[in-house]
CSV table of C-alpha atoms in Angstrom, one decimal:
chain,number,residue,atom,x,y,z
A,1,MET,CA,-48.0,131.6,79.2
A,2,ILE,CA,-46.3,131.2,75.8
A,3,GLU,CA,-46.2,134.1,73.3
A,4,MET,CA,-48.2,134.0,70.1
A,5,ARG,CA,-45.1,133.6,67.9
A,6,GLU,CA,-44.1,130.6,69.9
A,7,PHE,CA,-47.7,129.2,69.7
A,8,HIS,CA,-47.7,129.8,65.9
A,9,GLN,CA,-44.3,128.0,65.5
A,10,LEU,CA,-45.7,125.0,67.4
A,11,ILE,CA,-48.6,124.9,64.8
A,12,VAL,CA,-46.1,125.2,61.9
A,13,ASP,CA,-44.0,122.3,63.4
A,14,GLU,CA,-47.3,120.3,63.9
A,15,LYS,CA,-46.7,119.9,67.6
A,16,LYS,CA,-50.4,119.0,68.1
A,17,GLU,CA,-49.9,117.0,71.3
A,18,GLU,CA,-47.9,119.8,73.0
A,19,LEU,CA,-50.4,122.4,71.9
A,20,ILE,CA,-53.4,120.5,73.2
A,21,GLU,CA,-51.7,119.9,76.5
A,22,TRP,CA,-50.9,123.6,76.9
A,23,VAL,CA,-54.4,124.8,76.0
A,24,THR,CA,-56.0,122.2,78.3
A,25,GLU,CA,-53.7,123.1,81.2
A,26,THR,CA,-54.0,126.8,80.9
A,27,MET,CA,-57.8,126.8,80.5
A,28,ASN,CA,-58.3,124.4,83.4
A,29,SER,CA,-56.2,126.7,85.6
A,30,GLY,CA,-58.1,129.7,84.5
A,31,THR,CA,-55.1,131.6,83.1
A,32,LEU,CA,-56.5,131.4,79.6
A,33,THR,CA,-60.0,132.2,78.4
A,34,VAL,CA,-61.7,131.2,75.1
A,35,ARG,CA,-61.8,134.9,74.0
A,36,THR,CA,-58.0,135.3,74.7
A,37,LEU,CA,-57.2,132.0,72.9
A,38,TYR,CA,-59.1,133.0,69.8
A,39,ASN,CA,-58.3,136.7,69.7
A,40,ASP,CA,-54.6,136.6,70.7
A,41,TYR,CA,-53.5,133.2,69.5
A,42,LEU,CA,-55.6,131.3,66.9
A,43,ILE,CA,-56.7,134.1,64.6
A,44,PRO,CA,-53.3,135.9,64.5
A,45,SER,CA,-51.7,132.5,63.9
A,46,VAL,CA,-54.0,131.8,60.9
A,47,GLY,CA,-53.2,135.2,59.6
A,48,LEU,CA,-49.5,134.3,59.4
A,49,PHE,CA,-50.1,131.3,57.2
A,50,GLU,CA,-48.6,131.8,53.7
A,51,CYS,CA,-48.6,129.5,50.7
A,52,PRO,CA,-45.9,130.4,48.1
A,53,PHE,CA,-46.8,127.5,45.9
A,54,GLN,CA,-44.0,128.2,43.3
A,55,GLU,CA,-41.4,128.1,46.0
A,56,ASP,CA,-42.9,125.3,48.0
A,57,PRO,CA,-45.2,122.9,46.1
A,58,LEU,CA,-46.1,121.2,49.5
A,59,CYS,CA,-47.4,124.4,51.0
A,60,ILE,CA,-51.1,123.5,50.4
A,61,TRP,CA,-50.5,120.2,52.1
A,62,LYS,CA,-48.8,121.9,55.0
A,63,GLU,CA,-51.7,124.4,55.3
A,64,HIS,CA,-54.2,121.6,55.5
A,65,LEU,CA,-52.1,120.0,58.3
A,66,ARG,CA,-51.9,123.3,60.2
A,67,THR,CA,-55.6,123.8,59.8
A,68,SER,CA,-56.2,120.4,61.2
A,69,VAL,CA,-54.2,121.2,64.3
A,70,ILE,CA,-56.2,124.4,64.9
A,71,ARG,CA,-59.5,122.6,64.3
A,72,SER,CA,-58.4,120.0,67.0
A,73,ILE,CA,-57.8,122.9,69.4
A,74,VAL,CA,-61.2,124.5,68.6
A,75,GLU,CA,-63.0,121.2,69.2
A,76,ILE,CA,-61.6,120.6,72.6
A,77,VAL,CA,-62.3,124.2,73.6
A,78,TYR,CA,-66.1,123.8,73.2
A,79,PRO,CA,-66.8,122.8,76.9
A,80,TYR,CA,-65.1,126.0,77.9
A,81,VAL,CA,-67.2,128.0,75.5
A,82,LEU,CA,-70.3,126.7,77.3
A,83,LYS,CA,-68.7,127.6,80.6
A,84,GLU,CA,-67.9,131.1,79.6
A,85,LYS,CA,-71.1,131.7,77.7
A,86,LYS,CA,-73.1,134.9,78.5
A,87,LYS,CA,-76.7,134.8,79.5
A,88,LYS,CA,-78.9,133.4,76.7
A,89,ILE,CA,-79.9,136.1,74.2
A,90,GLY,CA,-83.0,134.2,73.1
A,91,LYS,CA,-82.0,134.0,69.4
A,92,LYS,CA,-81.1,131.1,67.2
A,93,ILE,CA,-78.6,131.3,64.4
A,94,ILE,CA,-77.6,128.8,61.6
A,95,LEU,CA,-74.0,129.1,60.3
A,96,ALA,CA,-73.1,127.7,57.0
A,97,CYS,CA,-70.9,127.9,53.9
A,98,PRO,CA,-72.4,127.7,50.4
A,99,GLU,CA,-71.9,124.8,48.1
A,100,ARG,CA,-68.3,124.3,47.1
A,101,GLU,CA,-67.0,126.5,49.9
A,102,TYR,CA,-64.8,124.1,52.0
A,103,HIS,CA,-63.0,126.7,54.2
A,104,GLU,CA,-65.2,126.2,57.2
A,105,LEU,CA,-62.7,126.7,60.1
A,106,PRO,CA,-63.2,130.5,60.2
A,107,LEU,CA,-67.0,130.0,60.5
A,108,ARG,CA,-66.4,127.3,63.2
A,109,ILE,CA,-64.6,130.0,65.3
A,110,VAL,CA,-67.4,132.5,64.5
A,111,SER,CA,-70.0,129.9,65.7
A,112,ASP,CA,-68.2,129.6,69.0
A,113,TRP,CA,-68.1,133.4,69.3
A,114,PHE,CA,-71.9,133.7,68.8
A,115,GLU,CA,-72.3,131.0,71.4
A,116,LEU,CA,-70.1,133.0,73.8
A,117,ASN,CA,-72.4,135.9,73.3
A,118,GLY,CA,-75.5,134.0,74.2
A,119,PHE,CA,-76.9,132.8,70.9
A,120,SER,CA,-78.2,129.3,70.3
A,121,THR,CA,-76.0,128.1,67.4
A,122,ILE,CA,-76.4,125.5,64.7
A,123,PHE,CA,-73.1,125.0,62.8
A,124,ALA,CA,-73.8,123.4,59.4
A,125,GLY,CA,-70.2,123.7,58.2
A,126,GLY,CA,-68.7,123.9,54.7
A,127,ASN,CA,-70.3,122.9,51.4
A,128,THR,CA,-73.9,123.1,52.7
A,129,PRO,CA,-76.4,121.9,50.1
A,130,ARG,CA,-78.7,124.8,49.3
A,131,SER,CA,-81.9,122.6,49.4
A,132,SER,CA,-81.0,121.3,52.9
A,133,LEU,CA,-80.3,124.8,54.2
A,134,LEU,CA,-83.6,126.1,52.9
A,135,LYS,CA,-85.5,123.3,54.7
A,136,ALA,CA,-83.5,123.8,57.9
A,137,VAL,CA,-84.3,127.5,58.0
A,138,GLU,CA,-88.0,126.7,58.4
A,139,TYR,CA,-87.5,123.5,60.5
A,140,GLU,CA,-85.2,125.1,63.0
A,141,LYS,CA,-87.2,128.4,63.2
A,142,ALA,CA,-83.9,130.3,62.9
A,143,ASP,CA,-83.8,134.0,63.6
A,144,TYR,CA,-80.5,134.5,61.7
A,145,VAL,CA,-78.5,132.7,59.0
A,146,ALA,CA,-74.8,133.5,58.9
A,147,LEU,CA,-73.0,132.7,55.6
A,148,SER,CA,-69.3,132.6,55.2
A,149,VAL,CA,-67.3,132.8,52.0
A,150,SER,CA,-63.5,132.6,51.7
A,151,ASN,CA,-63.2,131.7,48.0
A,152,PRO,CA,-64.3,134.7,45.8
A,153,TYR,CA,-65.5,132.3,43.1
A,154,ASN,CA,-68.3,131.3,45.5
A,155,LEU,CA,-69.7,134.8,45.8
A,156,CYS,CA,-72.1,134.2,42.9
A,157,ARG,CA,-73.5,131.1,44.7
A,158,ILE,CA,-74.1,133.0,47.9
A,159,LYS,CA,-76.3,135.6,46.1
A,160,GLU,CA,-78.6,132.9,44.8
A,161,MET,CA,-78.7,131.2,48.2
A,162,ILE,CA,-79.6,134.5,50.0
A,163,ASP,CA,-82.4,135.2,47.5
A,164,GLU,CA,-83.9,131.7,48.1
A,165,ILE,CA,-83.6,131.9,51.9
A,166,LYS,CA,-85.5,135.2,51.8
A,167,ASN,CA,-88.2,133.6,49.6
A,168,VAL,CA,-88.6,130.8,52.1
A,169,LYS,CA,-88.7,133.0,55.2
A,170,GLN,CA,-88.8,136.7,54.8
A,171,THR,CA,-88.4,137.4,58.5
A,172,VAL,CA,-85.0,135.6,58.8
A,173,LYS,CA,-82.0,138.0,59.0
A,174,ILE,CA,-79.0,137.3,56.8
A,175,ILE,CA,-75.5,137.8,58.1
A,176,VAL,CA,-72.4,137.5,55.9
A,177,GLY,CA,-68.7,137.5,56.5
A,178,GLY,CA,-65.4,136.0,55.3
A,179,ILE,CA,-62.3,137.1,53.5
A,180,ALA,CA,-64.0,137.1,50.1
A,181,PHE,CA,-66.2,140.0,51.2
A,182,GLU,CA,-63.4,141.8,52.8
A,183,ASN,CA,-61.5,141.7,49.5
A,184,ASN,CA,-64.5,142.5,47.4
A,185,PRO,CA,-66.6,145.0,49.5
A,186,ARG,CA,-68.5,146.3,46.5
A,187,PHE,CA,-70.1,142.9,46.0
A,188,LEU,CA,-72.1,143.5,49.2
A,189,GLU,CA,-74.1,146.1,47.3
A,190,LYS,CA,-75.5,143.3,45.1
A,191,LEU,CA,-76.8,141.2,48.0
A,192,SER,CA,-80.0,141.4,50.1
A,193,VAL,CA,-78.1,141.0,53.4
A,194,ASP,CA,-79.0,142.5,56.7
A,195,PHE,CA,-75.6,142.5,58.4
A,196,TYR,CA,-72.0,142.3,57.3
A,197,LEU,CA,-69.8,141.4,60.3
A,198,LYS,CA,-66.2,141.7,59.5
A,199,ASP,CA,-64.6,140.3,62.7
A,200,LEU,CA,-65.2,139.0,66.2
A,201,ALA,CA,-65.4,142.5,67.6
A,202,ALA,CA,-68.2,143.3,65.2
A,203,ILE,CA,-70.0,140.2,66.5
A,204,ASP,CA,-69.6,141.5,70.0
A,205,ARG,CA,-71.1,144.9,69.1
A,206,PHE,CA,-73.9,143.2,67.1
A,207,SER,CA,-74.8,141.0,70.1
A,208,GLU,CA,-74.8,143.8,72.6
A,209,GLU,CA,-77.2,145.8,70.3
A,210,ILE,CA,-79.6,142.8,70.2
A,211,ARG,CA,-79.3,142.3,74.0
A,212,GLY,CA,-80.1,146.0,74.4
């Protein structure tokens, strides 16, 4: 097993093929689980990304490339998510980012985590049109809608989206998360949300409470 720092350096160096090979081999052998991969490698690695734009004008470009490498890993891991998934919890959740919120990778990881905990998940991704989401809430008969915001400028949009979701289906429960809420906790007081889940551990606790 490689250490997290070595794993992170491979991402920085854009060693996509080497990373995919390592993840595939270790998961096939059973020495690495999805939970360990996400908790001990992917999320800590993302947390180490920095973008000193004044010093390195290419940092945004590099961040996009590194995010692409991580997304490739997440995509190939999905069959293992299904394999490690707990007994179905009997609840359906839609996961989306509001319009103009393009940072969907954290929510993609969260979607897998809900899946691991037994939820039926529908991942809508970034920049989800409000009108489409409102129709989907009714059509999919969702029990929960999870909304993620990374860019603080999109917090105003999510307030409007939540209010409209509640108008469409009062019984649906709203979950929010993302770095924008973590950095602006008082904004939560302005929202009609049912749950704020800060991290994957919070999702585990939430899921166990529902399971009873």
